[in-house]
CSV table of C-alpha atoms in Angstrom, one decimal:
chain,number,residue,atom,x,y,z
A,1,MET,CA,80.2,-93.0,34.4
A,2,SER,CA,77.9,-95.0,32.1
A,3,ALA,CA,74.1,-94.9,32.6
A,4,ALA,CA,72.5,-97.8,34.4
A,5,GLN,CA,70.8,-100.4,32.2
A,6,VAL,CA,67.1,-101.0,32.2
A,7,TRP,CA,66.1,-104.6,32.3
A,8,SER,CA,62.8,-106.3,31.7
A,9,VAL,CA,62.0,-108.7,34.6
A,10,ASP,CA,59.6,-111.6,34.8
A,11,PRO,CA,57.7,-111.3,38.0
A,12,ARG,CA,56.8,-115.0,37.9
A,13,THR,CA,60.4,-115.9,38.3
A,14,GLY,CA,62.1,-112.7,39.4
A,15,LYS,CA,64.7,-113.2,36.6
A,16,GLN,CA,65.8,-110.7,34.0
A,17,ARG,CA,64.4,-111.2,30.6
A,18,GLU,CA,66.2,-108.7,28.4
A,19,GLN,CA,68.1,-105.5,28.5
A,20,VAL,CA,65.7,-102.8,27.1
A,21,ALA,CA,67.4,-99.4,27.4
A,22,SER,CA,69.6,-97.2,29.5
A,23,GLU,CA,68.3,-94.9,32.2
A,24,ALA,CA,68.0,-91.4,30.8
A,25,THR,CA,70.4,-88.8,31.9
A,26,ALA,CA,69.4,-85.1,32.5
A,27,GLN,CA,70.7,-84.4,29.0
A,28,ASP,CA,68.6,-87.2,27.5
A,29,VAL,CA,65.5,-85.8,29.2
A,30,ASP,CA,66.3,-82.3,27.9
A,31,ARG,CA,66.7,-83.6,24.4
A,32,ALA,CA,63.4,-85.5,24.5
A,33,VAL,CA,61.5,-82.5,25.9
A,34,ARG,CA,63.0,-80.0,23.5
A,35,ALA,CA,62.2,-82.3,20.5
A,36,ALA,CA,58.6,-82.7,21.7
A,37,HIS,CA,58.3,-79.0,22.2
A,38,ASP,CA,59.6,-78.4,18.6
A,39,ALA,CA,56.9,-80.9,17.3
A,40,ARG,CA,53.9,-78.8,18.6
A,41,ALA,CA,53.1,-77.1,15.4
A,42,ALA,CA,52.5,-80.5,13.7
A,43,LEU,CA,49.5,-81.1,16.0
A,44,ALA,CA,47.9,-77.8,15.3
A,45,ASP,CA,45.7,-79.2,12.5
A,46,ARG,CA,42.8,-81.0,14.1
A,47,ALA,CA,42.2,-83.2,11.1
A,48,VAL,CA,45.8,-84.4,11.2
A,49,ARG,CA,45.5,-84.9,15.0
A,50,SER,CA,42.4,-87.1,14.8
A,51,ALA,CA,43.8,-89.1,11.9
A,52,PHE,CA,47.0,-89.7,13.9
A,53,LEU,CA,45.0,-90.9,16.9
A,54,ARG,CA,43.0,-93.4,14.8
A,55,THR,CA,46.1,-94.7,13.1
A,56,ALA,CA,47.8,-95.1,16.5
A,57,ALA,CA,44.9,-97.4,17.5
A,58,ASP,CA,45.3,-99.3,14.2
A,59,ARG,CA,49.1,-99.7,14.8
A,60,LEU,CA,48.6,-100.9,18.3
A,61,GLU,CA,46.0,-103.5,17.1
A,62,ALA,CA,48.4,-104.7,14.4
A,63,ALA,CA,51.1,-105.3,17.1
A,64,ARG,CA,48.6,-106.9,19.5
A,65,SER,CA,50.3,-110.3,19.8
A,66,ARG,CA,53.8,-108.8,20.4
A,67,LEU,CA,52.4,-106.2,22.9
A,68,VAL,CA,50.3,-108.6,24.9
A,69,GLU,CA,53.1,-111.2,25.0
A,70,ALA,CA,55.6,-108.7,26.3
A,71,ALA,CA,53.2,-107.2,28.8
A,72,ASP,CA,52.2,-110.6,30.2
A,73,ALA,CA,55.9,-111.6,30.5
A,74,GLU,CA,56.6,-108.3,32.4
A,75,THR,CA,53.5,-108.1,34.6
A,76,ALA,CA,51.9,-111.6,34.9
A,77,LEU,CA,48.5,-110.0,34.5
A,78,GLY,CA,47.5,-112.7,32.0
A,79,VAL,CA,46.7,-112.7,28.3
A,80,PRO,CA,42.9,-112.3,28.6
A,81,ARG,CA,43.1,-109.3,30.9
A,82,LEU,CA,45.8,-107.6,28.8
A,83,THR,CA,44.0,-108.3,25.5
A,84,GLY,CA,41.0,-106.5,26.9
A,85,GLU,CA,43.1,-103.7,28.3
A,86,LEU,CA,44.7,-103.1,24.9
A,87,ALA,CA,41.3,-103.1,23.2
A,88,ARG,CA,40.2,-100.5,25.7
A,89,SER,CA,43.2,-98.3,24.9
A,90,CYS,CA,42.5,-98.5,21.2
A,91,TYR,CA,38.9,-97.6,21.8
A,92,GLN,CA,40.1,-94.6,23.9
A,93,LEU,CA,42.3,-93.3,21.2
A,94,ARG,CA,39.5,-93.5,18.7
A,95,ALA,CA,37.1,-91.9,21.1
A,96,PHE,CA,39.4,-88.9,21.5
A,97,ALA,CA,39.8,-88.7,17.7
A,98,ASP,CA,36.0,-88.3,17.6
A,99,ILE,CA,36.2,-85.6,20.2
A,100,VAL,CA,38.9,-83.7,18.2
A,101,ASP,CA,36.7,-83.9,15.1
A,102,GLU,CA,33.6,-82.6,16.9
A,103,GLY,CA,35.5,-79.6,18.4
A,104,ALA,CA,33.2,-79.0,21.4
A,105,PHE,CA,36.2,-79.4,23.7
A,106,LEU,CA,37.5,-76.1,22.5
A,107,ASP,CA,34.6,-74.4,24.3
A,108,VAL,CA,34.2,-71.6,21.8
A,109,ILE,CA,32.3,-68.6,23.3
A,110,ILE,CA,31.6,-65.4,21.5
A,111,ASN,CA,30.1,-62.2,22.9
A,112,HIS,CA,29.4,-59.4,20.4
A,113,PRO,CA,29.6,-55.8,21.7
A,114,ASP,CA,26.6,-54.7,23.8
A,115,ASP,CA,26.6,-51.0,24.8
A,116,SER,CA,23.3,-51.5,26.6
A,117,ALA,CA,24.8,-53.8,29.2
A,118,THR,CA,26.0,-52.4,32.5
A,119,PRO,CA,28.9,-52.0,32.2
A,120,PRO,CA,29.1,-52.2,28.4
A,121,ILE,CA,30.4,-55.5,27.0
A,122,PRO,CA,33.2,-55.2,24.4
A,123,ASP,CA,33.7,-57.8,21.6
A,124,LEU,CA,35.0,-60.9,23.5
A,125,ARG,CA,35.9,-64.3,22.0
A,126,ARG,CA,37.1,-67.1,24.1
A,127,TYR,CA,38.4,-70.6,23.4
A,128,LYS,CA,40.9,-73.1,24.7
A,129,VAL,CA,44.5,-73.7,23.5
A,130,PRO,CA,46.9,-76.5,24.2
A,131,LEU,CA,49.3,-76.0,27.1
A,132,GLY,CA,52.4,-77.5,25.5
A,133,VAL,CA,54.6,-80.5,26.4
A,134,VAL,CA,52.9,-82.9,28.9
A,135,ALA,CA,54.9,-85.2,31.1
A,136,VAL,CA,53.2,-88.6,31.5
A,137,TYR,CA,54.1,-91.0,34.3
A,138,SER,CA,53.1,-94.6,33.6
A,139,ALA,CA,51.3,-96.8,36.1
A,140,SER,CA,52.5,-100.2,37.1
A,141,ASN,CA,49.2,-102.0,37.0
A,142,PHE,CA,48.0,-100.9,33.6
A,143,PRO,CA,50.8,-101.4,31.0
A,144,PHE,CA,48.5,-100.2,28.2
A,145,ALA,CA,45.5,-98.1,29.6
A,146,PHE,CA,47.6,-95.9,32.0
A,147,SER,CA,50.9,-96.1,30.3
A,148,VAL,CA,52.6,-95.0,27.0
A,149,ALA,CA,49.5,-95.3,24.9
A,150,GLY,CA,47.0,-94.7,27.8
A,151,GLY,CA,44.5,-92.1,28.7
A,152,ASP,CA,47.0,-89.3,29.7
A,153,THR,CA,48.8,-89.7,26.4
A,154,ALA,CA,45.7,-90.0,24.3
A,155,SER,CA,44.0,-87.0,25.9
A,156,ALA,CA,47.1,-84.8,25.7
A,157,LEU,CA,47.6,-85.6,22.0
A,158,ALA,CA,43.9,-84.9,21.4
A,159,ALA,CA,44.4,-81.5,23.1
A,160,GLY,CA,47.3,-80.8,20.7
A,161,CYS,CA,50.1,-81.4,23.3
A,162,PRO,CA,53.2,-83.5,22.6
A,163,VAL,CA,54.1,-85.9,25.4
A,164,VAL,CA,57.2,-87.3,27.1
A,165,VAL,CA,56.4,-90.5,28.9
A,166,LYS,CA,58.4,-91.7,31.9
A,167,ALA,CA,58.2,-95.5,31.5
A,168,HIS,CA,57.3,-97.7,34.5
A,169,PRO,CA,60.2,-100.0,35.5
A,170,ASP,CA,57.8,-102.9,35.7
A,171,HIS,CA,57.1,-103.0,31.9
A,172,PRO,CA,59.9,-101.2,30.0
A,173,ALA,CA,59.9,-103.6,27.0
A,174,THR,CA,56.1,-103.1,26.6
A,175,SER,CA,56.6,-99.4,26.8
A,176,GLU,CA,59.2,-99.3,24.0
A,177,LEU,CA,56.9,-101.4,21.8
A,178,ALA,CA,53.9,-99.1,22.4
A,179,ALA,CA,56.0,-96.0,21.8
A,180,ALA,CA,57.2,-97.4,18.5
A,181,ALA,CA,53.6,-98.0,17.4
A,182,LEU,CA,52.6,-94.4,18.2
A,183,ARG,CA,55.7,-93.0,16.5
A,184,GLU,CA,54.9,-95.0,13.3
A,185,ALA,CA,51.4,-93.6,13.4
A,186,ALA,CA,52.8,-90.1,13.7
A,187,ALA,CA,55.2,-90.5,10.8
A,188,GLU,CA,52.4,-91.8,8.6
A,189,HIS,CA,50.7,-88.4,9.0
A,190,GLY,CA,53.7,-86.2,8.7
A,191,VAL,CA,54.0,-85.6,12.4
A,192,PRO,CA,57.5,-85.8,13.9
A,193,GLU,CA,58.1,-89.0,15.8
A,194,THR,CA,59.4,-86.9,18.7
A,195,VAL,CA,55.8,-85.9,19.4
A,196,VAL,CA,55.9,-89.0,21.7
A,197,GLY,CA,59.1,-89.1,23.8
A,198,LEU,CA,60.0,-92.0,26.2
A,199,VAL,CA,62.5,-92.0,29.0
A,200,HIS,CA,63.5,-94.5,31.7
A,201,GLY,CA,64.7,-94.2,35.2
A,202,PHE,CA,63.8,-92.7,38.6
A,203,ASP,CA,66.0,-89.6,38.1
A,204,ALA,CA,64.6,-89.1,34.7
A,205,GLY,CA,61.1,-88.7,36.2
A,206,VAL,CA,62.3,-86.0,38.6
A,207,GLU,CA,64.2,-84.2,35.8
A,208,LEU,CA,61.1,-84.4,33.6
A,209,VAL,CA,58.7,-82.6,36.0
A,210,ARG,CA,61.3,-79.9,36.6
A,211,HIS,CA,62.0,-79.2,32.9
A,212,PRO,CA,61.1,-75.6,32.1
A,213,LEU,CA,59.4,-76.6,28.8
A,214,VAL,CA,57.1,-79.1,30.4
A,215,THR,CA,53.8,-77.4,31.0
A,216,ALA,CA,51.7,-80.1,32.9
A,217,ALA,CA,52.0,-83.6,34.2
A,218,GLY,CA,49.8,-86.7,34.5
A,219,PHE,CA,50.6,-89.4,37.1
A,220,THR,CA,49.2,-92.6,38.3
A,221,GLY,CA,50.9,-94.4,41.2
A,222,SER,CA,51.6,-94.3,44.9
A,223,VAL,CA,50.9,-91.5,47.4
A,224,ARG,CA,54.5,-91.2,48.3
A,225,GLY,CA,55.9,-91.0,44.7
A,226,GLY,CA,53.0,-88.8,43.5
A,227,ARG,CA,53.2,-86.4,46.3
A,228,ALA,CA,57.0,-85.9,45.8
A,229,LEU,CA,56.4,-85.1,42.1
A,230,PHE,CA,53.4,-82.9,42.9
A,231,ASP,CA,55.6,-80.9,45.4
A,232,ALA,CA,58.3,-80.6,42.7
A,233,ALA,CA,55.8,-79.4,40.2
A,234,ALA,CA,54.6,-76.7,42.6
A,235,ALA,CA,58.1,-75.7,43.7
A,236,ARG,CA,59.3,-74.9,40.1
A,237,PRO,CA,60.0,-71.2,39.3
A,238,VAL,CA,56.9,-71.5,37.1
A,239,PRO,CA,54.6,-74.0,38.8
A,240,ILE,CA,52.6,-76.4,36.5
A,241,PRO,CA,49.4,-78.4,36.9
A,242,PHE,CA,50.1,-81.8,38.3
A,243,HIS,CA,47.2,-84.2,37.7
A,244,GLY,CA,48.1,-87.1,40.0
A,245,GLU,CA,46.2,-90.2,40.9
A,246,LEU,CA,47.8,-91.4,44.2
A,247,GLY,CA,45.7,-93.9,46.2
A,248,SER,CA,42.2,-94.8,47.2
A,249,LEU,CA,40.4,-97.0,49.8
A,250,ASN,CA,37.2,-97.1,47.8
A,251,PRO,CA,34.7,-97.7,50.7
A,252,VAL,CA,31.6,-99.8,50.4
A,253,VAL,CA,28.5,-99.5,52.7
A,254,VAL,CA,26.0,-102.3,52.8
A,255,THR,CA,22.8,-101.5,54.5
A,256,ALA,CA,21.1,-103.9,56.9
A,257,ASP,CA,18.2,-104.3,54.6
A,258,ALA,CA,20.5,-105.0,51.6
A,259,ALA,CA,22.3,-107.7,53.5
A,260,ALA,CA,19.0,-109.3,54.6
A,261,GLU,CA,17.8,-109.2,51.0
A,262,ARG,CA,20.8,-110.6,49.1
A,263,ALA,CA,23.8,-111.3,51.5
A,264,GLU,CA,25.2,-114.2,49.4
A,265,GLU,CA,25.1,-112.2,46.2
A,266,ILE,CA,26.9,-109.2,47.7
A,267,GLY,CA,29.5,-111.4,49.3
A,268,THR,CA,30.2,-113.2,46.0
A,269,GLY,CA,30.3,-109.9,44.1
A,270,LEU,CA,32.7,-108.4,46.7
A,271,ALA,CA,35.1,-111.4,46.3
A,272,GLY,CA,35.2,-110.9,42.6
A,273,SER,CA,35.8,-107.2,42.8
A,274,MET,CA,38.5,-107.3,45.5
A,275,THR,CA,40.5,-110.1,43.8
A,276,LEU,CA,40.2,-108.9,40.2
A,277,GLY,CA,43.7,-108.6,38.7
A,278,THR,CA,45.1,-110.0,42.0
A,279,GLY,CA,43.7,-107.0,43.8
A,280,GLN,CA,45.9,-104.5,41.8
A,281,PHE,CA,43.1,-102.2,40.7
A,282,CYS,CA,43.1,-98.6,41.8
A,283,VAL,CA,39.4,-98.9,42.5
A,284,LYS,CA,39.5,-102.2,44.5
A,285,PRO,CA,37.1,-102.0,47.4
A,286,GLY,CA,39.4,-101.8,50.4
A,287,LEU,CA,37.0,-101.2,53.3
A,288,VAL,CA,33.5,-102.6,53.5
A,289,LEU,CA,31.0,-101.6,56.2
A,290,THR,CA,28.5,-104.4,56.7
A,291,PRO,CA,26.0,-105.0,59.5
A,292,ALA,CA,26.6,-107.3,62.5
A,293,GLY,CA,24.0,-110.0,63.0
A,294,ALA,CA,22.7,-112.9,61.0
A,295,ALA,CA,22.5,-111.2,57.6
A,296,GLY,CA,26.0,-109.9,58.0
A,297,ASP,CA,27.2,-113.3,59.0
A,298,ARG,CA,25.7,-114.8,55.8
A,299,LEU,CA,27.5,-112.1,53.7
A,300,VAL,CA,30.8,-112.8,55.4
A,301,GLY,CA,30.4,-116.5,54.9
A,302,SER,CA,29.6,-116.1,51.2
A,303,LEU,CA,32.7,-113.8,50.9
A,304,ALA,CA,34.8,-116.4,52.6
A,305,ASP,CA,33.6,-119.3,50.4
A,306,ALA,CA,34.3,-117.3,47.3
A,307,VAL,CA,37.7,-115.9,48.3
A,308,ALA,CA,38.9,-119.3,49.5
A,309,LYS,CA,38.5,-120.6,45.9
A,310,VAL,CA,40.7,-117.8,44.4
A,311,PRO,CA,44.1,-119.3,43.4
A,312,GLY,CA,47.3,-117.6,44.4
A,313,GLY,CA,48.5,-114.9,42.1
A,314,VAL,CA,51.7,-113.0,41.2
A,315,LEU,CA,52.0,-109.3,42.0
A,316,LEU,CA,53.6,-106.9,39.6
A,317,ASP,CA,57.0,-107.1,41.2
A,318,GLY,CA,58.8,-108.4,44.3
A,319,ARG,CA,58.7,-105.0,46.1
A,320,MET,CA,54.9,-104.9,45.9
A,321,ARG,CA,54.7,-108.5,47.1
A,322,ASP,CA,56.9,-107.7,50.1
A,323,ASN,CA,54.8,-104.7,50.9
A,324,PHE,CA,51.6,-106.7,50.6
A,325,VAL,CA,52.8,-109.5,52.9
A,326,ALA,CA,54.1,-107.0,55.5
A,327,GLY,CA,51.0,-104.9,55.3
A,328,VAL,CA,48.5,-107.7,55.8
A,329,THR,CA,50.6,-109.2,58.6
A,330,GLU,CA,50.6,-105.9,60.5
A,331,ARG,CA,46.9,-105.4,60.0
A,332,ALA,CA,46.1,-108.9,61.1
A,333,GLY,CA,48.0,-108.4,64.3
A,334,LEU,CA,45.8,-105.5,65.6
A,335,PRO,CA,43.4,-106.3,68.5
A,336,ASP,CA,40.0,-107.6,67.5
A,337,VAL,CA,41.0,-108.2,63.9
A,338,GLU,CA,40.3,-111.6,62.5
A,339,ALA,CA,41.1,-113.3,59.2
A,340,PRO,CA,38.4,-115.7,58.1
A,341,VAL,CA,40.5,-116.2,55.0
A,342,ALA,CA,44.1,-115.2,55.7
A,343,PRO,CA,45.8,-113.1,53.1
A,344,GLY,CA,49.6,-113.4,52.6
A,345,GLU,CA,52.3,-115.5,51.1
A,346,ALA,CA,51.6,-118.4,48.8
A,347,GLY,CA,54.7,-120.1,47.6
A,348,GLU,CA,57.9,-118.4,46.6
A,349,ARG,CA,56.5,-115.8,44.2
A,350,GLU,CA,52.7,-115.8,44.7
A,351,VAL,CA,50.3,-114.3,47.3
A,352,ALA,CA,47.1,-115.6,48.6
A,353,ALA,CA,43.9,-113.5,48.6
A,354,GLY,CA,42.0,-113.0,51.9
A,355,PHE,CA,40.1,-110.5,54.0
A,356,LEU,CA,40.1,-109.2,57.5
A,357,THR,CA,37.2,-108.4,59.8
A,358,VAL,CA,37.0,-105.9,62.6
A,359,PRO,CA,34.2,-104.3,64.7
A,360,ALA,CA,33.4,-100.9,63.1
A,361,ALA,CA,33.6,-99.3,66.6
A,362,ARG,CA,37.4,-99.8,66.4
A,363,LEU,CA,37.5,-97.4,63.4
A,364,THR,CA,35.4,-94.6,64.9
A,365,GLU,CA,38.2,-93.0,66.8
A,366,GLU,CA,41.9,-92.3,66.2
A,367,GLY,CA,44.2,-95.1,67.2
A,368,PRO,CA,46.3,-98.0,65.9
A,369,HIS,CA,43.4,-99.3,63.8
A,370,ASP,CA,43.7,-96.3,61.6
A,371,LEU,CA,46.1,-98.5,59.6
A,372,LEU,CA,42.9,-100.3,58.4
A,373,LEU,CA,41.8,-97.0,56.7
A,374,GLU,CA,44.9,-97.0,54.5
A,375,GLU,CA,45.1,-98.6,51.1
A,376,CYS,CA,46.8,-102.0,51.0
A,377,PHE,CA,47.7,-102.8,47.4
A,378,GLY,CA,46.8,-106.4,46.6
A,379,PRO,CA,44.0,-109.0,47.0
A,380,VAL,CA,42.8,-108.0,50.5
A,381,THR,CA,39.9,-106.0,51.9
A,382,VAL,CA,38.7,-105.1,55.4
A,383,VAL,CA,35.2,-105.9,56.5
A,384,ALA,CA,34.1,-103.6,59.3
A,385,ARG,CA,31.0,-104.9,61.1
A,386,TYR,CA,28.7,-102.1,62.4
A,387,GLU,CA,26.1,-102.3,65.2
A,388,THR,CA,24.4,-99.0,64.5
A,389,ASP,CA,24.0,-96.5,61.7
A,390,ASP,CA,25.8,-94.0,63.8
A,391,GLU,CA,29.0,-96.1,63.6
A,392,VAL,CA,28.7,-96.0,59.8
A,393,THR,CA,28.5,-92.2,59.9
A,394,ARG,CA,31.4,-91.9,62.3
A,395,VAL,CA,33.7,-94.2,60.2
A,396,LEU,CA,32.8,-92.4,57.0
A,397,SER,CA,33.6,-89.1,58.6
A,398,ARG,CA,37.2,-90.2,59.2
A,399,LEU,CA,37.9,-91.3,55.6
A,400,PRO,CA,40.2,-89.4,53.2
A,401,GLY,CA,39.2,-88.7,49.6
A,402,ASN,CA,38.6,-91.6,47.3
A,403,LEU,CA,38.2,-92.4,43.6
A,404,THR,CA,35.0,-94.3,44.4
A,405,ALA,CA,32.4,-94.9,47.1
A,406,THR,CA,29.8,-97.7,46.8
A,407,LEU,CA,26.4,-98.3,48.3
A,408,HIS,CA,24.5,-101.5,48.4
A,409,VAL,CA,20.8,-100.9,49.3
A,410,SER,CA,17.7,-103.0,49.2
A,411,SER,CA,15.0,-102.8,46.5
A,412,GLU,CA,12.8,-100.7,48.8
A,413,GLU,CA,15.7,-98.4,49.6
A,414,ALA,CA,16.4,-98.1,45.9
A,415,ALA,CA,12.8,-97.0,45.4
A,416,GLY,CA,13.3,-94.1,47.9
A,417,GLU,CA,12.3,-95.8,51.2
A,418,GLY,CA,14.7,-95.7,54.1
A,419,PRO,CA,18.2,-94.3,54.4
A,420,GLY,CA,19.3,-94.6,50.7
A,421,ALA,CA,19.2,-90.9,49.8
A,422,ALA,CA,20.8,-89.9,53.0
A,423,LEU,CA,23.6,-92.4,52.6
A,424,LEU,CA,24.1,-91.2,49.0
A,425,ALA,CA,24.5,-87.6,50.3
A,426,GLU,CA,26.9,-88.8,53.0
A,427,VAL,CA,29.3,-90.6,50.7
A,428,THR,CA,29.2,-88.1,47.8
A,429,PRO,CA,31.8,-85.7,49.4
A,430,LEU,CA,34.2,-88.7,49.7
A,431,ALA,CA,34.6,-89.7,46.1
A,432,GLY,CA,34.6,-88.7,42.4
A,433,ARG,CA,32.4,-91.7,41.4
A,434,VAL,CA,29.5,-93.1,43.5
A,435,VAL,CA,28.3,-96.7,42.6
A,436,VAL,CA,25.0,-98.1,43.8
A,437,ASN,CA,24.3,-101.8,43.8
A,438,GLY,CA,27.4,-102.6,41.8
A,439,TRP,CA,31.2,-102.7,42.2
A,440,PRO,CA,33.7,-100.0,41.4
A,441,THR,CA,36.2,-102.2,39.5
A,442,GLY,CA,35.9,-101.5,35.9
A,443,VAL,CA,36.1,-97.8,34.7
A,444,ALA,CA,34.1,-97.2,31.5
A,445,VAL,CA,35.6,-94.9,28.9
A,446,ALA,CA,32.7,-92.6,28.5
A,447,TYR,CA,32.1,-88.9,28.3
A,448,ALA,CA,30.3,-88.8,31.7
A,449,GLN,CA,33.0,-90.7,33.5
A,450,GLN,CA,34.8,-89.2,36.5
A,451,HIS,CA,38.0,-91.0,37.5
A,452,GLY,CA,39.4,-88.7,40.2
A,453,GLY,CA,38.4,-87.6,43.6
A,454,PRO,CA,39.3,-85.5,46.7
A,455,TYR,CA,42.9,-85.8,47.9
A,456,PRO,CA,44.7,-88.1,48.3
A,457,ALA,CA,42.8,-90.0,45.5
A,458,THR,CA,43.9,-87.3,43.1
A,459,THR,CA,45.8,-83.9,43.3
A,460,SER,CA,43.2,-82.2,41.1
A,461,MET,CA,39.4,-82.4,40.6
A,462,SER,CA,39.8,-83.5,37.0
A,463,THR,CA,39.2,-87.0,35.5
A,464,SER,CA,41.9,-89.2,33.9
A,465,VAL,CA,39.3,-91.3,32.1
A,466,GLY,CA,36.6,-90.2,29.6
A,467,GLY,CA,36.1,-87.4,27.2
A,468,THR,CA,36.6,-84.5,29.6
A,469,ALA,CA,40.1,-85.7,30.5
A,470,VAL,CA,41.2,-83.6,27.5
A,471,GLU,CA,40.4,-80.4,29.6
A,472,ARG,CA,43.5,-81.0,31.8
A,473,TRP,CA,45.8,-80.0,28.9
A,474,LEU,CA,44.1,-76.8,27.7
A,475,ARG,CA,43.9,-73.3,28.9
A,476,PRO,CA,41.3,-70.6,28.0
A,477,VAL,CA,42.2,-67.5,26.1
A,478,ALA,CA,39.9,-64.5,25.5
A,479,TYR,CA,40.5,-62.0,22.6
A,480,GLN,CA,39.0,-58.6,23.2
A,481,SER,CA,38.2,-56.0,20.5
A,482,THR,CA,40.4,-58.0,18.1
A,483,PRO,CA,40.1,-57.2,14.3
A,484,HIS,CA,38.3,-60.0,12.6
A,485,SER,CA,41.1,-60.6,10.1
A,486,LEU,CA,43.5,-61.3,13.0
A,487,LEU,CA,41.3,-63.8,14.9
A,488,PRO,CA,42.0,-67.5,14.9
A,489,PRO,CA,39.5,-69.3,12.5
A,490,GLU,CA,37.9,-71.0,15.6
A,491,LEU,CA,36.6,-67.5,16.7
A,492,ARG,CA,35.4,-66.0,13.4
A,493,ASP,CA,31.8,-65.1,12.9
A,494,ASP,CA,31.5,-67.2,9.8
A,495,ASN,CA,32.6,-70.3,11.7
A,496,PRO,CA,34.7,-71.7,8.9
A,497,LEU,CA,35.6,-74.9,10.9
A,498,GLY,CA,31.9,-75.6,11.7
A,499,LEU,CA,32.5,-75.7,15.5
A,500,PRO,CA,29.8,-75.9,18.1
A,501,ARG,CA,29.9,-72.7,20.1
A,502,ARG,CA,28.0,-70.3,22.3
A,503,VAL,CA,27.2,-67.0,20.7
A,504,ASP,CA,25.7,-64.1,22.8
A,505,GLY,CA,24.5,-66.6,25.4
A,506,ARG,CA,22.9,-69.0,22.9
A,507,LEU,CA,24.3,-72.5,22.2
A,508,GLU,CA,24.8,-73.2,18.5
A,509,PRO,CA,25.3,-76.7,17.3
């Protein structure tokens, strides 16, 4: 029986654009993983590795027009958004190249023998080595930044790990073009093109996480799909780390004083954040706790005015559109839920942005309104109006883990007056990134970034964005009482590679 064909589909029309590839069989996955495994040695030289990453960025930039055209045709995300996303991906590749050159990520630590210690310390030398082949699962909503050439791939290659990417069915043609650019960059530096593998198909994704030569996986997607792969990774004869980003409500708390001080500004900012990219950002604010009363009314009014002006948009595929329409319909039908601007269908292919309001008291105890505490992918948010600070605390106590949590406080509260510090402490356990007087959409590629949070936001405490994302694909190894001539160059006393390291407790640049 022949393998099913993979088609590129235009979400604006629902029509097939072109046949891209065939769904990978178990044999295809095995070949891709084994070829990637055999390419590991080519990434051992950090100079080659960093040069490869920089050339990959160059190749992607050279193919910008074709990549953006294909991605827009497959995702309807728009040329400006996709152009910026591709630029971010290229920046990310170069940033990891800098990290590779610097070498601090290897975390070199040396302890010379110390017989005066209790107990005595032998000669110990520790650093980090790459795990091996990494499986990368592309995200639907970021065809560049969380796909073939995205953060998981960039950080894995920086760590010295080949990758096999499972392409997302919403942008298969874009995935093939991006993979071709990376492979061209690899060949330019004598690295086998198989260092970046690409497979298509649902079954291929399952086979990939089960393959015995795959040593770790990175995933961005739904709770259901991510949890199934996470469980498969744990059920292997040799379990592997599964760094999955699954879903997030991204709660926002607006204090009464903040609403009184700048209700209109907050309402307008919220509208922009929740509708950005047609609400298809993993850090979209999905629940907003705002005060009841006149200031809260002004905020809701400003939000309504701004959201009503947002034109209808196309979601990434028909399935997501159906889920969005069904989700907002079910939520809007709950008791005491109102829709000042109704979200839902807008024409044959588009959806309309909107938001729902509900008394926060409805969310303080278990019941049918718990549906409002679940992520709804698309341009909608839930505004919960609270009467007391205790209601805020009770709602927050019922939330699962999130990628982000946001506080909007007044100028006095920001200066240390009032509940600002207490609220900050209250939301910190809920999220990996806490935003104050801003909006969570927009994740900077920076060394201090944390894009990950308590489950179900992610299945690990690591970040998938920023310099420390490389740590996911490394493991520490310590050498004890090892003859100097046998040590890796990273661990020798003369430091031939010029690496930053900690020697006998002291940090050396």
